[in-house]
mmCIF file of N, CA and C in Angstrom:
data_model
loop_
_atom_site.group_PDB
_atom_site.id
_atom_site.type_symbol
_atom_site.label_atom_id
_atom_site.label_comp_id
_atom_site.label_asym_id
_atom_site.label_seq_id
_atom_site.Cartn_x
_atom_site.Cartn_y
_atom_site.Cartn_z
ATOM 1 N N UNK A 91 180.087 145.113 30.068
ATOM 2 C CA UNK A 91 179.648 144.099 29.152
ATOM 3 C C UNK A 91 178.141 143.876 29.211
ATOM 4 N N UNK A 92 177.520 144.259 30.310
ATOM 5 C CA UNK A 92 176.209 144.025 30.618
ATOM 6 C C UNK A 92 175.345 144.601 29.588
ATOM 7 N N UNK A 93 176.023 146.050 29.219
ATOM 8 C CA UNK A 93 174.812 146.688 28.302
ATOM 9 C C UNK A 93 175.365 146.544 26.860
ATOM 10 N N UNK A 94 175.932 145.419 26.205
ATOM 11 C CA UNK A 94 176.364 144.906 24.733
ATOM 12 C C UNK A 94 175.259 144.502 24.694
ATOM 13 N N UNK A 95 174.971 144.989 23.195
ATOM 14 C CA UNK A 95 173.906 144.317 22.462
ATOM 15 C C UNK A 95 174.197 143.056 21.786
ATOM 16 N N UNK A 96 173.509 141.986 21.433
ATOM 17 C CA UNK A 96 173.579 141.171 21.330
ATOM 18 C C UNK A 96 173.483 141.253 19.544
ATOM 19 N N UNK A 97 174.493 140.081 18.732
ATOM 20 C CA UNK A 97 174.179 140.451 17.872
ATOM 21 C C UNK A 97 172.767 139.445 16.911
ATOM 22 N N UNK A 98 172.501 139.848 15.733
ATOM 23 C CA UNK A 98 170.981 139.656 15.253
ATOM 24 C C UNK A 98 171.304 138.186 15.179
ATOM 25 N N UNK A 99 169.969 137.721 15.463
ATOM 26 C CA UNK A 99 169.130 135.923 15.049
ATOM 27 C C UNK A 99 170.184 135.178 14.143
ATOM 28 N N UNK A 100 169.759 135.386 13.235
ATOM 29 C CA UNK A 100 170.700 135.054 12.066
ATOM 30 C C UNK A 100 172.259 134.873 12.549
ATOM 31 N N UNK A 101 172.729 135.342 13.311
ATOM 32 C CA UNK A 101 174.126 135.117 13.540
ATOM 33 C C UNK A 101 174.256 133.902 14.536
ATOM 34 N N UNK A 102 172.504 133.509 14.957
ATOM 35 C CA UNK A 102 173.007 132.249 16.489
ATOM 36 C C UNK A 102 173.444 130.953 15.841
ATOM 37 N N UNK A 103 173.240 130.053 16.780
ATOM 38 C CA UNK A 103 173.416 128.716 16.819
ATOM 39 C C UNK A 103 172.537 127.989 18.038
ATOM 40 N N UNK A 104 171.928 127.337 17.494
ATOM 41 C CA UNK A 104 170.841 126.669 18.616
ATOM 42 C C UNK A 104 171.269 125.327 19.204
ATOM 43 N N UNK A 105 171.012 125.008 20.435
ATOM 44 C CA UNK A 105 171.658 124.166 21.605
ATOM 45 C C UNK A 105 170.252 123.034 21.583
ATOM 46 N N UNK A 106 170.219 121.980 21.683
ATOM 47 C CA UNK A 106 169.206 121.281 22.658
ATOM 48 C C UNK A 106 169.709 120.067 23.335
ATOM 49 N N UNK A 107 169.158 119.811 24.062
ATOM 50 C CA UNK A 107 169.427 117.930 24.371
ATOM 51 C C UNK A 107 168.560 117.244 24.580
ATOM 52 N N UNK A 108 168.448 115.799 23.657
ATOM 53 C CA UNK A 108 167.305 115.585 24.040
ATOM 54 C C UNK A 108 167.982 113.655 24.013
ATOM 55 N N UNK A 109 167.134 113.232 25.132
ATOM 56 C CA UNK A 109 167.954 111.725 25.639
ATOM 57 C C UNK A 109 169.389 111.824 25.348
ATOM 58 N N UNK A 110 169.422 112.558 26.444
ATOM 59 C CA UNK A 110 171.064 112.598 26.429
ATOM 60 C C UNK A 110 172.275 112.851 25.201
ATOM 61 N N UNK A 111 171.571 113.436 23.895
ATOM 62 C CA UNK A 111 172.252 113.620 22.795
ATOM 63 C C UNK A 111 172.134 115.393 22.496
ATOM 64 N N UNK A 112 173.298 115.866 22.209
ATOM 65 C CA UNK A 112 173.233 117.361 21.857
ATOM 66 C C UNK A 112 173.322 117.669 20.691
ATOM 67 N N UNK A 113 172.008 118.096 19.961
ATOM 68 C CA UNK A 113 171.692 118.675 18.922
ATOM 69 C C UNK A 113 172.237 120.117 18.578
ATOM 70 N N UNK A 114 172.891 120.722 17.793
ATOM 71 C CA UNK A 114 173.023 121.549 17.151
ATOM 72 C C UNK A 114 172.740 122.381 15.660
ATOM 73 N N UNK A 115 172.492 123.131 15.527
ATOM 74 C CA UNK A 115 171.541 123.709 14.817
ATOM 75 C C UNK A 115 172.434 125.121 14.162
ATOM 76 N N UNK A 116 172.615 125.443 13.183
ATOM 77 C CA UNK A 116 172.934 126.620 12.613
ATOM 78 C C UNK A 116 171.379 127.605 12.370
ATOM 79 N N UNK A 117 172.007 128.628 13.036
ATOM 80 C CA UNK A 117 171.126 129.651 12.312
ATOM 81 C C UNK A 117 170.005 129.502 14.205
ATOM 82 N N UNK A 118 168.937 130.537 14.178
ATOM 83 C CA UNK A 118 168.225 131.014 15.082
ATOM 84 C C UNK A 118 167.019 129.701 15.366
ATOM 85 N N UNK A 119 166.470 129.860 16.447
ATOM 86 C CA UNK A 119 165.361 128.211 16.275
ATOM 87 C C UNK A 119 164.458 129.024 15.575
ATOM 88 N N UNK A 120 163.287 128.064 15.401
ATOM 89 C CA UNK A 120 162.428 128.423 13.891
ATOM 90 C C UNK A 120 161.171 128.855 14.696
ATOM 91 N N UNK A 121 160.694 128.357 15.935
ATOM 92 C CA UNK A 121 159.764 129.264 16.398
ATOM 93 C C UNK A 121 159.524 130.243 16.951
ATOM 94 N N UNK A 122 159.265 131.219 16.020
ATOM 95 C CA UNK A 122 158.363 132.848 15.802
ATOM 96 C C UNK A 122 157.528 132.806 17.501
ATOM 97 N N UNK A 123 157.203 132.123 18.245
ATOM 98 C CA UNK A 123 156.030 132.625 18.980
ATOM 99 C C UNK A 123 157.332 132.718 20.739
ATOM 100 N N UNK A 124 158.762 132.553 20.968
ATOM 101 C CA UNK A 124 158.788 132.284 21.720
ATOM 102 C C UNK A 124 159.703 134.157 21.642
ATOM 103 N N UNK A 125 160.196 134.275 22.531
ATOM 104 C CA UNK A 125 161.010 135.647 22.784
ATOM 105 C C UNK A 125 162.005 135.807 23.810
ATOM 106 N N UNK A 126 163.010 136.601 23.512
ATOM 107 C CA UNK A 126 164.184 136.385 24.679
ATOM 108 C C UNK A 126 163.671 137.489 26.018
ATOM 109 N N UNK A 127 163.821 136.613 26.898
ATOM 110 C CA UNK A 127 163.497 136.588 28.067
ATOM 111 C C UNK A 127 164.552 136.835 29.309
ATOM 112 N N UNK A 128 165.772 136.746 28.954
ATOM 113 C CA UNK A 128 167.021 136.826 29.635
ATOM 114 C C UNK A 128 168.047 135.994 28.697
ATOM 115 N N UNK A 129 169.390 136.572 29.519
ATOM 116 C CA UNK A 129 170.305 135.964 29.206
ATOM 117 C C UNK A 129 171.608 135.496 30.362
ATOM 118 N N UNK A 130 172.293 134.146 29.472
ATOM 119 C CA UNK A 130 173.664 134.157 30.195
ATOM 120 C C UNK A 130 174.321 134.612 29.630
ATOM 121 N N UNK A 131 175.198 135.566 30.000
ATOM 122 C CA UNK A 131 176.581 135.834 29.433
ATOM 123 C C UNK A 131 178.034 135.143 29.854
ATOM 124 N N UNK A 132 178.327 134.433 29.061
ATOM 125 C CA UNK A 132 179.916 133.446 29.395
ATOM 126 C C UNK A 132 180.926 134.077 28.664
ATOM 127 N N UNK A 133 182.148 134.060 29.275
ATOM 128 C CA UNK A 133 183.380 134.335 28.530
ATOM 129 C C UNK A 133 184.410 132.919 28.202
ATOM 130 N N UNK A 134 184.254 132.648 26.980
ATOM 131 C CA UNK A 134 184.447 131.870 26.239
ATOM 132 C C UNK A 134 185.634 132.125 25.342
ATOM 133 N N UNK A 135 186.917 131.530 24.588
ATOM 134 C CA UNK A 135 187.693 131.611 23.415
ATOM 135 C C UNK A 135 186.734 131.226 22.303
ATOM 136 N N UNK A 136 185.620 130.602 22.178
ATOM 137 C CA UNK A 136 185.297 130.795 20.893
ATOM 138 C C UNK A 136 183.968 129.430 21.251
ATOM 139 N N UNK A 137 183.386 129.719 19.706
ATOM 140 C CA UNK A 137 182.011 129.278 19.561
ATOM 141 C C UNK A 137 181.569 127.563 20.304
ATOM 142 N N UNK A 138 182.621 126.559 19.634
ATOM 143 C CA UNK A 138 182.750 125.286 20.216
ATOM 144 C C UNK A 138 182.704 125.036 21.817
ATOM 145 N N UNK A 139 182.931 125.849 22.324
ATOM 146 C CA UNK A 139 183.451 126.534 24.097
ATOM 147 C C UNK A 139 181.698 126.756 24.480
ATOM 148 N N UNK A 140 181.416 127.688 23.848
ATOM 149 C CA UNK A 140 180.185 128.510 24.054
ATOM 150 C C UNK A 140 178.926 127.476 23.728
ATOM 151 N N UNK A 141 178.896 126.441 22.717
ATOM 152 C CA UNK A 141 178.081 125.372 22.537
ATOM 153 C C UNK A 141 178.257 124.585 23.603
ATOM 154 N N UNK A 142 179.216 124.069 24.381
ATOM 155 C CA UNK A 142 179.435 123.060 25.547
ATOM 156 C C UNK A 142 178.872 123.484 26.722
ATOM 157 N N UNK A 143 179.118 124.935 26.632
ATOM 158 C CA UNK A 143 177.818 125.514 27.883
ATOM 159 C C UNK A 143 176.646 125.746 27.624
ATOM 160 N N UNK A 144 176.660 125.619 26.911
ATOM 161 C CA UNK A 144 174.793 125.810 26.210
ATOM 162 C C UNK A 144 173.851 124.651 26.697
ATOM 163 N N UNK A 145 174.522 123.601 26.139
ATOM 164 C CA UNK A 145 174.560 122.188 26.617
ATOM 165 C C UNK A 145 174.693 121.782 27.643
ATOM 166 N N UNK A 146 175.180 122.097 28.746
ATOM 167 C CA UNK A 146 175.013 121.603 30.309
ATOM 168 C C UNK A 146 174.200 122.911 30.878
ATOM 169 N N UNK A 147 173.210 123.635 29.846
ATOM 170 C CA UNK A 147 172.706 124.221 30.438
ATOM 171 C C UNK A 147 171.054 123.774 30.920
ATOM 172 N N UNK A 148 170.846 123.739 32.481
ATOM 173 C CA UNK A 148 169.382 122.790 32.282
ATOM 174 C C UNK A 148 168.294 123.213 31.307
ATOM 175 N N UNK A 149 168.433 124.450 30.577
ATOM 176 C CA UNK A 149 167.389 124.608 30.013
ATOM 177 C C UNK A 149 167.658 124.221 28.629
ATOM 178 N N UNK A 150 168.422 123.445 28.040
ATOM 179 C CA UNK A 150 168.640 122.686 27.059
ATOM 180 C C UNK A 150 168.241 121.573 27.029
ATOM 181 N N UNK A 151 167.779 120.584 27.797
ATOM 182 C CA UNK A 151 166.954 119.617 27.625
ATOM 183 C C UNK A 151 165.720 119.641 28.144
ATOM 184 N N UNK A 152 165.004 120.918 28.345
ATOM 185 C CA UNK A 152 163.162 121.118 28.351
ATOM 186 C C UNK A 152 163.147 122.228 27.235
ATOM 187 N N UNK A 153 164.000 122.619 26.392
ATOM 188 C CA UNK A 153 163.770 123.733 25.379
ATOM 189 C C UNK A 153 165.428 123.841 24.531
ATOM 190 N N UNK A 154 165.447 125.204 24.071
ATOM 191 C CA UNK A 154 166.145 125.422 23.110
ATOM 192 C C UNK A 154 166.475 126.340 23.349
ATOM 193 N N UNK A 155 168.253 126.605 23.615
ATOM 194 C CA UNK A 155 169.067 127.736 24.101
ATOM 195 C C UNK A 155 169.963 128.279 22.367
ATOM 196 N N UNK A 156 170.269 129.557 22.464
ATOM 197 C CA UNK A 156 170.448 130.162 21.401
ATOM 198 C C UNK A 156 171.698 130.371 21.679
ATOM 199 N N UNK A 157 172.685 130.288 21.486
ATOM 200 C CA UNK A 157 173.722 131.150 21.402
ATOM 201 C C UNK A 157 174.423 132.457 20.291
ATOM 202 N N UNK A 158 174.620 133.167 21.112
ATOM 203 C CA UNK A 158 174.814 134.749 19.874
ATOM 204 C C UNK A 158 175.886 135.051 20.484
ATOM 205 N N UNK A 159 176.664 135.544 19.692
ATOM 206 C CA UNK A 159 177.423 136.444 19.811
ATOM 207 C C UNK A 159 177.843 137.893 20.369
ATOM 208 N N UNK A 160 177.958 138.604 20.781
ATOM 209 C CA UNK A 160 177.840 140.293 21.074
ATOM 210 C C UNK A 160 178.479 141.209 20.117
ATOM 211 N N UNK A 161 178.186 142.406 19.895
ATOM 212 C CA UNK A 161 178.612 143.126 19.053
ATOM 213 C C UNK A 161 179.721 143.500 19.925
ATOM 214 N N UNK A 162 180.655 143.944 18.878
ATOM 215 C CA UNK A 162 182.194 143.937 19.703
ATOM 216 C C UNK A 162 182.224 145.427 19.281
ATOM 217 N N UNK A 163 182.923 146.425 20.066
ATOM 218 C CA UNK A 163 182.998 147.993 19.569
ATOM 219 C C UNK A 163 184.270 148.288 20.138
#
């Protein structure tokens, strides 16, 4: 699973928290200047699952976590 590509921008959903409230977002975040840098990979039943970890993730309330999908083959 390690070497799945991830699938394109357009397919994420963006995570944040900010004072304790979780923002969600369709579609990729809007700033162009930042770049993926790593990832978590979770095994999840589905997207709602995959947003709740996004969200207790600490880097959701100093920034903005993406969630994508993987290409399935």
């Amino acid at each position: 699973m390690d070497s799945s590509r991830l699938q394109p921008t357009s397919a994420g959903t963006t995570v944040r928290v900010a004072n304790g409230k979780t923002e969600v977002l369709d579609g990729p975040y809007a700033e162009t200047k930042e770049q993926l840098g790593g990832y978590y990979m979770i095994d999840v039943p589905d997207l709602d699952a995959a947003l709740s970890w996004a969200a207790r993730c600490p880097g959701a309330s100093h920034g903005t976590i993406e969630v994508r999908p993987l290409w399935t083959m």
